[in-house]
XYZ file of C-alpha atoms in Angstrom:
686
model
C -28.324 35.309 -21.707
C -30.063 37.461 -19.417
C -30.112 40.833 -21.167
C -31.007 39.323 -24.695
C -34.545 38.939 -26.356
C -35.898 36.313 -26.451
C -39.105 34.615 -28.166
C -40.752 31.035 -28.101
C -41.301 28.247 -31.216
C -42.158 24.825 -30.932
C -40.901 22.530 -32.410
C -42.647 19.083 -32.928
C -43.747 19.938 -29.027
C -40.449 20.908 -27.613
C -40.330 24.139 -26.064
C -36.574 26.585 -27.041
C -35.327 29.174 -26.760
C -33.485 31.357 -30.396
C -32.674 34.822 -29.841
C -34.622 37.576 -31.537
C -32.293 38.688 -33.521
C -31.358 35.299 -35.351
C -34.588 34.422 -36.079
C -35.648 37.955 -37.834
C -32.075 38.045 -39.684
C -31.885 35.409 -42.301
C -28.099 34.302 -42.500
C -25.803 36.276 -44.625
C -24.256 34.713 -47.342
C -20.853 33.902 -47.073
C -18.761 36.112 -49.220
C -16.469 34.362 -51.728
C -12.340 34.710 -51.799
C -11.550 36.617 -55.159
C -9.661 34.027 -56.823
C -7.686 36.766 -58.790
C -7.258 40.627 -57.897
C -5.869 43.459 -58.570
C -5.128 47.311 -59.787
C -4.461 49.454 -62.006
C -3.342 52.999 -61.786
C -4.970 55.362 -64.299
C -3.181 58.257 -66.053
C -4.347 60.961 -68.570
C -1.000 62.546 -70.264
C 0.973 60.285 -68.185
C -1.125 61.770 -64.613
C -1.946 59.547 -62.199
C -5.242 60.486 -61.605
C -6.908 57.554 -60.719
C -7.802 53.634 -59.535
C -9.048 50.972 -60.993
C -10.073 47.977 -58.272
C -10.949 44.718 -59.847
C -11.672 40.659 -58.321
C -12.654 37.699 -59.881
C -14.668 35.271 -57.198
C -16.180 31.553 -58.525
C -20.001 31.712 -58.689
C -22.936 29.119 -59.626
C -21.687 27.680 -62.983
C -17.823 30.114 -63.517
C -17.100 32.828 -62.749
C -17.678 36.393 -62.012
C -15.365 39.878 -62.390
C -16.196 42.760 -60.629
C -14.242 46.356 -61.133
C -14.634 49.709 -59.986
C -12.573 52.236 -62.215
C -12.138 56.009 -61.478
C -10.614 59.111 -62.196
C -10.737 62.698 -61.844
C -10.274 64.392 -64.795
C -9.473 68.360 -64.138
C -11.600 68.310 -61.458
C -14.268 65.904 -62.919
C -15.263 62.400 -61.350
C -15.446 60.048 -63.595
C -16.330 56.942 -62.072
C -17.715 53.697 -64.232
C -18.882 49.960 -62.570
C -18.407 46.861 -65.096
C -19.455 43.220 -64.005
C -18.559 40.628 -65.962
C -20.299 36.708 -65.965
C -18.329 34.047 -67.500
C -18.909 29.999 -67.568
C -16.450 27.124 -66.446
C -14.933 27.129 -70.333
C -14.447 31.964 -71.000
C -18.337 31.869 -72.764
C -19.456 34.666 -71.670
C -22.509 34.854 -69.385
C -23.641 38.247 -68.654
C -22.223 41.612 -68.815
C -23.156 45.358 -67.675
C -21.710 48.196 -67.924
C -22.649 51.374 -66.014
C -21.414 55.134 -65.037
C -19.467 57.551 -67.579
C -15.865 56.574 -69.478
C -15.218 60.645 -69.796
C -16.239 63.931 -68.668
C -18.542 64.429 -71.100
C -20.250 60.950 -71.790
C -22.062 58.805 -69.832
C -22.354 54.634 -71.055
C -25.033 52.159 -69.556
C -24.574 48.920 -71.652
C -25.988 45.587 -70.920
C -25.052 42.727 -73.138
C -26.947 38.932 -71.646
C -26.385 35.657 -73.351
C -28.647 32.794 -74.027
C -28.758 29.557 -75.516
C -29.230 30.108 -79.103
C -29.789 34.617 -79.025
C -28.000 37.342 -77.084
C -30.121 40.251 -75.259
C -28.637 43.681 -75.776
C -28.833 47.413 -74.161
C -27.045 50.058 -74.606
C -28.368 53.295 -72.854
C -32.286 52.451 -72.490
C -31.826 50.881 -76.607
C -33.173 47.327 -76.628
C -32.512 44.726 -79.233
C -32.110 40.586 -79.539
C -30.008 38.727 -82.051
C -28.715 35.528 -83.036
C -25.773 34.540 -80.465
C -22.413 34.603 -82.812
C -19.724 31.472 -82.260
C -17.024 33.862 -80.446
C -17.903 36.772 -78.703
C -16.427 38.970 -76.405
C -18.427 41.766 -74.654
C -16.949 44.643 -73.810
C -17.302 48.693 -74.351
C -14.581 50.448 -75.680
C -11.314 51.049 -73.263
C -12.479 50.923 -70.278
C -12.470 49.146 -67.738
C -8.417 48.008 -68.169
C -9.649 44.496 -66.611
C -11.516 44.153 -69.387
C -9.070 44.188 -72.064
C -7.621 41.718 -70.063
C -10.381 39.245 -70.324
C -10.452 40.113 -73.850
C -6.411 38.927 -74.703
C -7.311 36.158 -72.253
C -10.215 35.354 -74.411
C -8.667 35.384 -77.630
C -5.479 33.609 -76.516
C -7.710 30.750 -75.600
C -9.543 30.805 -78.422
C -7.030 30.170 -81.367
C -5.671 34.173 -81.505
C -8.300 34.825 -84.307
C -7.518 37.348 -86.794
C -11.036 38.960 -85.852
C -13.408 38.744 -82.416
C -16.674 40.324 -83.027
C -17.295 42.236 -79.660
C -21.165 42.953 -78.581
C -22.438 45.569 -77.909
C -21.325 46.272 -81.983
C -17.391 46.289 -83.528
C -15.728 43.655 -84.348
C -11.512 43.487 -82.615
C -8.303 42.462 -84.441
C -4.998 41.045 -82.170
C -1.472 40.987 -83.530
C 1.220 40.340 -81.361
C 4.092 42.855 -82.186
C 6.810 41.460 -80.809
C 8.668 41.866 -77.042
C 9.989 44.057 -74.753
C 12.629 43.636 -71.962
C 12.807 45.881 -69.202
C 14.212 46.533 -65.922
C 12.389 46.898 -62.846
C 13.728 47.426 -59.024
C 17.173 46.025 -60.715
C 15.119 42.913 -62.089
C 14.416 42.346 -65.846
C 10.939 41.589 -66.818
C 9.960 40.106 -70.111
C 6.726 41.570 -71.456
C 5.247 40.915 -75.108
C 3.672 42.948 -76.833
C -0.078 43.642 -78.645
C -1.509 46.124 -80.981
C -4.837 46.291 -80.846
C -7.769 48.173 -82.961
C -10.924 47.903 -83.709
C -11.924 48.621 -79.707
C -11.409 52.183 -79.771
C -10.921 54.181 -83.115
C -6.864 53.288 -84.010
C -4.834 51.526 -82.659
C -3.847 50.643 -78.384
C -0.986 49.279 -77.047
C -1.221 46.333 -74.110
C 1.738 44.612 -72.075
C 1.183 41.176 -70.774
C 3.540 39.301 -69.212
C 4.484 36.030 -69.350
C 0.708 34.434 -67.702
C -0.708 36.395 -69.706
C -1.438 39.364 -67.133
C -1.978 42.243 -68.183
C 0.860 45.252 -67.151
C -0.041 47.778 -68.953
C -2.436 49.488 -71.359
C -1.817 52.693 -73.962
C -4.604 54.112 -75.350
C -7.558 57.016 -75.694
C -10.539 57.665 -73.335
C -13.943 58.858 -74.700
C -12.939 62.825 -75.271
C -9.947 60.736 -77.519
C -6.745 62.218 -74.996
C -4.101 60.266 -74.308
C -4.695 57.183 -71.643
C -2.440 54.524 -70.048
C -2.894 52.305 -67.149
C -0.129 50.504 -65.735
C -0.715 47.376 -63.225
C 0.409 48.562 -59.783
C 3.888 48.573 -58.833
C 4.930 48.896 -62.331
C 4.381 52.659 -62.966
C 8.070 53.980 -63.246
C 7.769 51.959 -66.507
C 5.334 54.435 -68.130
C 7.668 56.400 -69.809
C 9.360 53.182 -71.733
C 5.400 51.642 -72.487
C 4.678 55.409 -73.877
C 7.882 56.036 -75.770
C 8.057 52.229 -77.554
C 4.287 52.405 -77.863
C 4.172 55.962 -80.162
C 8.185 53.298 -82.008
C 5.589 50.170 -82.720
C 2.457 52.012 -83.527
C 4.490 54.120 -86.170
C 6.152 51.263 -87.601
C 2.723 49.452 -87.835
C 1.797 51.959 -90.325
C 5.478 51.917 -92.869
C 3.826 48.770 -94.817
C 0.818 50.845 -96.092
C 3.310 54.046 -96.491
C 5.339 52.435 -98.991
C 2.289 51.773 -101.220
C 0.581 54.876 -101.241
C 3.292 56.819 -102.298
C 5.498 58.604 -104.412
C 9.497 57.658 -105.200
C 10.613 60.727 -103.324
C 14.314 60.519 -105.242
C 12.603 61.164 -108.634
C 11.946 64.324 -109.423
C 8.316 65.355 -110.086
C 6.555 68.159 -112.495
C 3.227 69.394 -111.308
C 2.750 70.883 -115.156
C -0.662 72.910 -115.808
C -2.172 73.714 -112.897
C -3.000 77.580 -111.513
C -0.423 78.071 -108.606
C -1.193 79.887 -105.141
C 2.425 80.888 -103.631
C 0.839 82.305 -100.896
C 3.383 85.127 -100.461
C 0.163 87.342 -101.735
C 0.792 87.462 -105.398
C -2.030 87.477 -107.839
C -2.188 83.492 -108.927
C -0.457 81.855 -111.981
C -2.177 79.863 -114.227
C -1.271 77.657 -116.595
C 1.428 76.812 -113.982
C 4.862 74.478 -113.399
C 6.527 73.396 -109.904
C 9.599 70.884 -109.738
C 10.030 68.995 -107.094
C 13.408 67.311 -106.447
C 15.028 65.936 -102.772
C 12.553 66.794 -101.070
C 12.477 70.631 -101.886
C 10.980 72.690 -104.370
C 13.222 73.179 -107.611
C 11.279 75.972 -109.138
C 8.205 77.825 -109.598
C 6.468 80.086 -111.740
C 5.177 80.415 -115.289
C 5.000 76.567 -117.593
C 6.492 79.529 -120.312
C 9.186 80.299 -117.655
C 10.001 76.707 -115.766
C 11.741 74.637 -117.161
C 10.791 70.991 -116.885
C 14.343 68.947 -116.061
C 14.454 65.847 -118.769
C 13.422 62.693 -116.830
C 10.834 64.372 -114.481
C 7.790 62.550 -114.086
C 5.246 64.697 -115.043
C 1.654 65.050 -112.672
C -0.722 66.820 -115.000
C -2.583 69.405 -112.868
C -4.682 70.744 -115.561
C -7.634 72.508 -113.777
C -6.478 71.733 -110.774
C -4.933 74.624 -107.764
C -1.670 74.116 -106.762
C -0.989 75.676 -103.663
C 1.354 74.996 -100.126
C 0.165 72.954 -97.341
C -2.143 73.718 -95.228
C -0.413 74.264 -91.219
C -3.300 73.033 -87.948
C -1.570 74.960 -85.044
C -3.711 73.992 -82.592
C -3.127 69.886 -82.639
C -3.164 67.439 -80.856
C -1.351 64.271 -82.006
C -2.142 62.087 -79.736
C -2.728 58.841 -81.907
C -0.940 57.914 -84.694
C -3.940 57.822 -87.135
C -3.827 61.082 -87.072
C -0.998 61.031 -89.118
C -2.937 59.663 -92.092
C -5.490 61.750 -91.484
C -3.652 65.357 -91.428
C -2.056 64.408 -94.577
C -5.388 63.431 -96.540
C -6.026 66.652 -95.389
C -3.868 68.262 -96.927
C -2.099 69.296 -93.583
C 1.019 68.997 -93.961
C 2.424 70.897 -90.413
C 1.112 70.502 -87.007
C 1.789 72.289 -83.677
C 1.567 70.026 -80.971
C -0.005 71.696 -78.265
C 0.340 69.971 -75.438
C 1.311 65.773 -75.127
C 3.304 63.321 -73.577
C 6.906 63.805 -73.874
C 7.979 60.477 -74.254
C 5.213 59.410 -76.815
C 5.234 62.899 -78.836
C 9.352 63.007 -79.152
C 8.970 58.736 -80.525
C 6.385 59.623 -83.427
C 8.270 63.075 -84.672
C 11.382 61.358 -84.439
C 9.946 58.197 -86.715
C 8.318 60.796 -89.067
C 11.156 62.443 -89.912
C 13.504 58.983 -90.448
C 10.737 58.580 -92.882
C 8.918 55.973 -91.270
C 4.935 55.343 -90.812
C 2.669 59.143 -92.903
C 1.959 62.282 -91.091
C 2.854 65.442 -91.561
C 6.311 67.789 -89.861
C 5.930 68.074 -86.065
C 6.224 70.995 -83.928
C 5.814 70.224 -80.077
C 5.681 72.757 -77.635
C 6.389 72.075 -74.481
C 3.523 71.724 -71.995
C 3.743 72.792 -68.361
C 1.521 73.220 -65.470
C 0.585 73.760 -61.898
C 0.052 71.839 -59.500
C -3.687 72.238 -58.577
C -7.132 70.665 -59.054
C -7.789 70.957 -62.459
C -3.741 70.436 -63.298
C -2.713 68.492 -66.738
C -0.331 66.648 -67.471
C 3.552 65.889 -65.283
C 5.324 68.428 -66.013
C 4.951 70.144 -62.950
C 5.846 74.569 -62.541
C 5.427 75.988 -59.047
C 9.199 77.533 -58.590
C 11.787 79.207 -61.232
C 13.709 76.243 -60.602
C 10.946 74.088 -61.901
C 10.969 76.433 -65.443
C 13.991 75.900 -65.570
C 14.230 72.729 -65.239
C 11.194 71.657 -67.887
C 12.273 74.514 -70.556
C 15.750 72.639 -70.759
C 14.305 69.308 -71.604
C 12.133 70.595 -73.960
C 14.482 72.812 -75.588
C 17.038 70.327 -76.057
C 14.719 68.114 -76.599
C 14.269 70.383 -80.092
C 11.078 72.115 -78.951
C 10.178 75.263 -80.464
C 8.385 76.506 -77.752
C 6.291 76.129 -74.692
C 2.760 75.889 -73.911
C 1.687 77.287 -70.323
C -1.736 75.559 -69.002
C -4.262 76.411 -66.810
C -2.980 75.937 -62.705
C 0.089 78.646 -63.414
C 1.522 81.435 -61.209
C 2.162 84.425 -62.859
C 5.431 84.339 -61.201
C 5.617 80.725 -62.572
C 4.325 81.983 -66.100
C 6.879 84.005 -66.167
C 10.182 82.318 -65.510
C 9.242 80.003 -67.859
C 8.535 82.806 -70.672
C 12.545 84.429 -68.962
C 13.775 81.076 -69.746
C 12.731 80.310 -73.245
C 12.914 83.667 -74.358
C 16.649 82.977 -73.278
C 16.829 79.860 -75.510
C 14.987 81.577 -78.677
C 12.002 79.476 -77.339
C 8.667 81.395 -77.936
C 5.525 81.007 -75.306
C 1.714 80.167 -75.652
C -1.652 78.401 -73.947
C -4.086 79.512 -72.042
C -4.829 82.812 -70.067
C -4.298 80.465 -66.158
C -7.001 81.052 -63.914
C -5.213 82.756 -61.480
C -4.740 85.581 -64.053
C -6.333 87.537 -66.876
C -4.871 87.643 -70.613
C -3.316 91.485 -69.833
C -0.826 90.032 -66.947
C -0.541 86.739 -69.166
C 0.483 88.786 -72.357
C 3.094 90.710 -69.634
C 4.550 87.714 -68.176
C 5.961 87.114 -71.647
C 3.579 84.428 -73.091
C 4.155 85.481 -76.939
C 1.030 84.048 -78.013
C -2.979 83.320 -76.838
C -4.595 79.824 -77.425
C -8.725 79.812 -77.995
C -11.080 83.366 -78.271
C -12.434 82.667 -74.899
C -9.873 84.215 -73.121
C -10.159 87.970 -75.177
C -13.512 88.019 -74.417
C -13.346 87.937 -70.957
C -10.212 90.925 -71.597
C -12.892 93.214 -73.501
C -15.820 92.636 -71.063
C -16.460 95.453 -68.478
C -15.733 94.531 -65.002
C -18.219 92.368 -63.040
C -19.328 90.682 -66.122
C -19.412 86.830 -66.724
C -16.331 85.336 -68.128
C -16.858 82.906 -70.486
C -13.546 80.695 -70.219
C -15.196 79.902 -66.841
C -17.255 77.766 -69.390
C -20.126 78.716 -71.975
C -23.631 77.943 -69.969
C -21.977 80.115 -66.657
C -22.327 82.902 -69.340
C -25.335 85.643 -68.326
C -27.849 86.383 -72.023
C -27.522 90.020 -70.895
C -23.727 90.380 -71.129
C -23.562 88.956 -74.556
C -26.318 91.098 -76.096
C -24.305 94.534 -74.245
C -20.570 92.380 -75.836
C -19.541 95.154 -78.700
C -16.156 95.092 -79.677
C -16.759 98.762 -80.405
C -16.357 99.489 -76.746
C -13.566 101.422 -74.649
C -12.972 97.953 -73.339
C -12.668 95.724 -76.571
C -10.705 98.463 -78.208
C -8.043 98.811 -75.456
C -7.805 95.269 -75.368
C -7.123 95.246 -79.497
C -4.819 98.112 -78.455
C -2.955 96.368 -76.462
C -2.474 92.888 -78.120
C -1.375 95.133 -81.436
C 1.350 96.887 -79.237
C 2.816 93.028 -77.876
C 2.392 91.936 -81.169
C 0.315 88.450 -79.801
C -0.502 85.837 -82.091
C -3.675 84.278 -81.583
C -5.035 80.976 -82.560
C -9.199 81.020 -82.372
C -10.035 77.781 -82.570
C -13.164 78.383 -84.179
C -14.534 75.385 -85.778
C -14.120 73.881 -82.597
C -16.203 76.254 -81.126
C -18.538 76.185 -82.840
C -18.677 72.771 -82.677
C -19.433 73.375 -79.125
C -22.033 75.817 -79.213
C -23.944 74.806 -82.398
C -24.645 71.330 -82.062
C -28.063 71.192 -81.460
C -31.502 68.206 -82.719
C -32.097 71.234 -84.472
C -28.743 71.863 -86.109
C -26.658 69.163 -85.834
C -23.010 69.210 -86.850
C -23.631 67.731 -90.018
C -25.751 71.006 -90.976
C -22.823 73.042 -90.717
C -19.826 70.963 -91.340
C -19.892 68.409 -94.111
C -17.277 66.643 -92.669
C -19.058 64.997 -90.158
C -20.458 62.546 -92.510
C -17.213 60.633 -93.554
C -16.322 60.017 -89.527
C -15.901 56.378 -88.673
C -18.115 54.902 -86.597
C -16.274 55.261 -83.347
C -15.670 59.140 -84.148
C -19.031 59.874 -85.025
C -20.763 58.690 -82.229
C -19.074 61.616 -80.180
C -20.936 64.052 -82.145
C -23.892 63.483 -81.717
C -26.143 66.575 -80.281
C -27.433 66.812 -77.143
C -31.937 65.061 -76.532
C -33.068 68.432 -75.476
C -32.475 71.734 -76.769
C -33.711 74.508 -74.566
C -34.361 77.606 -76.386
C -32.867 80.168 -74.364
C -29.451 77.823 -74.409
C -29.575 77.754 -78.009
C -29.905 81.763 -77.953
C -27.009 81.707 -75.212
C -24.553 79.070 -77.109
C -25.344 80.866 -81.142
C -24.617 84.573 -79.164
C -21.819 83.315 -77.553
C -20.546 81.812 -80.933
C -21.316 85.251 -83.168
C -19.396 87.259 -80.148
C -16.453 85.339 -80.580
C -16.666 85.690 -84.691
C -17.243 89.479 -84.466
C -13.563 89.386 -81.669
C -11.486 87.801 -85.180
C -12.533 89.454 -87.173
C -11.883 92.922 -85.317
C -8.683 91.592 -84.529
C -7.531 90.689 -87.972
C -8.914 93.746 -88.931
C -6.825 96.080 -86.395
C -3.555 93.536 -88.251
C -2.937 91.395 -85.202
C -2.027 87.965 -86.409
C -4.716 84.756 -86.740
C -3.249 81.395 -86.930
C -5.770 78.278 -87.961
C -5.766 76.028 -85.210
C -8.714 72.702 -84.511
C -7.997 71.495 -81.227
C -9.191 68.398 -83.429
C -12.760 68.847 -83.452
C -13.521 67.181 -86.577
C -10.360 65.398 -87.502
C -8.872 66.389 -90.373
C -11.890 68.600 -91.858
C -12.210 71.240 -89.113
C -9.047 72.598 -90.280
C -11.290 73.799 -93.849
C -14.196 74.998 -91.576
C -11.977 77.269 -89.577
C -10.588 78.791 -92.833
C -14.785 79.026 -94.262
C -14.912 81.099 -90.531
C -12.542 83.482 -91.015
C -14.163 84.714 -94.381
C -17.384 84.786 -92.610
C -15.223 86.816 -89.741
C -14.063 89.082 -93.074
C -11.072 87.891 -94.127
C -10.463 87.555 -97.917
C -10.539 84.054 -99.312
C -6.341 84.265 -99.679
C -6.083 85.432 -96.213
C -8.048 82.330 -94.866
C -6.066 81.183 -96.900
C -2.786 82.248 -95.137
C -3.622 82.216 -91.964
C -2.601 78.200 -92.717
C 0.729 78.870 -94.587
C 2.264 81.875 -94.963
C 1.708 83.089 -91.384
C 1.682 80.306 -89.093
C 5.758 79.378 -90.817
C 6.164 83.449 -90.100
C 5.550 83.229 -86.022
C 7.114 79.730 -85.664
C 10.269 81.936 -87.601
C 10.323 79.081 -90.575
C 9.147 81.345 -93.233
C 12.729 81.107 -94.973
C 11.911 77.250 -94.600
C 8.197 76.758 -95.353
C 4.868 78.409 -95.862
C 4.708 79.547 -99.406
C 5.930 78.091 -102.904
C 9.097 79.223 -103.591
C 12.248 78.063 -104.834
C 14.858 75.840 -101.920
C 11.620 76.381 -99.386
C 10.481 71.934 -98.437
C 7.913 70.713 -101.045
C 5.013 71.401 -98.787
C 2.271 71.030 -100.784
C -1.599 69.832 -102.032
C -3.689 69.661 -105.071
C -7.451 70.958 -105.161
C -9.458 69.734 -108.211
C -11.125 73.355 -107.599
C -10.394 77.031 -106.356
C -10.266 78.755 -103.098
C -9.672 81.789 -103.878
C -13.331 81.257 -105.989
C -15.087 79.859 -102.781
C -13.374 78.331 -99.619
C -15.037 75.773 -99.402
C -13.159 74.266 -102.514
C -10.054 73.981 -99.923
C -11.690 70.981 -99.593
C -11.386 68.782 -102.567
C -7.352 68.355 -101.705
C -7.231 65.313 -104.264
C -3.209 64.847 -103.327
C -0.942 66.353 -101.278
C 3.131 66.106 -101.303
C 4.778 65.773 -97.771
C 8.414 66.823 -97.624
C 8.686 66.437 -101.542
C 6.264 62.231 -101.127
C 3.333 62.533 -103.140
C -0.093 60.603 -101.502
C -3.693 60.314 -103.142
C -5.980 61.434 -100.854
C -8.042 58.929 -101.172
C -6.703 55.981 -99.340
C -5.148 57.748 -96.676
C -8.473 58.351 -95.811
C -9.692 55.019 -96.265
C -6.321 53.803 -94.164
C -8.341 54.856 -91.114
C -11.748 54.273 -91.500
C -12.957 57.438 -92.445
C -14.857 58.271 -96.070
C -13.192 60.170 -98.719
């Protein structure tokens, strides 16, 4: 002890020497060894983007699950921590979750269980309620380990038909079957479950024979694809995605049979005003005959014979027009199918998805399984970078050839390039796509401008912000790098009449470029403030289920300068859309999701605000997209021989474009549905 600091103490009169360090430092508690632990690999669009680590330890009276969940989404960290305590019978004692559950949203929730009550705190708001007989604390899709605990709780409590969750909600869990996989040459048997009520829509979960969670296919808080796979099972992810798509579509079959007409019977729509979208005047007192999924005849009642035995649908006082197209969709859940049909959308272009999921869903719909529109997926590719999306990487000419061929052979009509591509690789994608008769759409990658993207071979452009950037004078702040980074003085000085803007318009026209501006999305982004919430311009937001509507709450704070800048940015976007349309450039209606089902209506309303006639706005969602996708001989107008995609409205949108919101019935590929039950089937108000 020659160099140890000492102190004197007296214990019942005996002097002793102890190291000062022992007196100064209390004895550290011995860490409890984990009784169970694990790791999940976190994915977005099938791309591994993060890691979840968890462990269960003993504590007085029971156990505690501690979880660290973190991923990086296109350069933005999304960290989340959680602690969950429960007693030896599995009864919850406390739950504490804090952090971010997407790039755009934060979460701070606590549940404390007492003898007869439960105290719940959500983002600082505190309430106490009577303790339910059975309940489980959980806060959405993350973390995965808490979904594991939910499944075990449900199994141990007799697999109830419904289980209350706190802070809010009710979940339903159903076993759907067993799946056999091969992993490292060995057979693996997993039980497949469908979970509803935890997020908006369905999740698919696989448990092994010991009730350990192996995989979760869900969505995150941005409603993007999210998957979590237990370490060691990553190679099975494509199989999980494909199976989830097939099974979730199959789960909707029963409802589909109840909601639809018999497509084998001839239908006659009699008495309505017909807008055929060809550009001809509307036809009052019309007849449209449908048989074998096709339009047999359409025109004035006096000129169209109604076949004997046809089922007559009285459309007197109503308006008949082609089904709508949404040219910027992301069909990431099967629930989008009923939503699109309820809204009158009978064809969607999916602008980026997981290959296995979207092909499974598309094929099930084509076979008549489930409910949904005609799906036209675009093959997503991106380059390697911090903000890459998906797993389809194109970093060379060989990569481009491989992915274009794979998408083409799977029946895709179009490629979509994303933000991390180089000019050379965009050119390679475009060259191979054009050789195979495919077109190319997408973002303008961050390494180039609009002119370079078009010169590299892009045929179409997603989002109006890239047009604003191209129309600005050199040195001005761009929109595509973030709306909040734009300088107010640059917005004030912008004009679509400027030489730069006019040069861009002429360039677009000369190259026959098609634009889907996604104006309804940008309106939500720029105009959602406490003084002007979304409901002030988009009434559909009030019809969303609670799990969705919470995502559209305005920010807590409203700064006058920020609001002025955002609203002026949106006004400039409208001016650009109007100028493009006036110049004869094709504009196609697309929503990029935004307010599900309703933003397609707002998109058309905004086009009229930008200078379209009501008919031109309707054509941007019917005949124009059919033409630019090379399908105008098959669909897009109401003419004999074409696919029977039709909507019946309670009011005429040529009189007021807002009447497009009055969808009563939809006919998709000859099958007729009432809109109201479709809305209700996914938790929306009609």
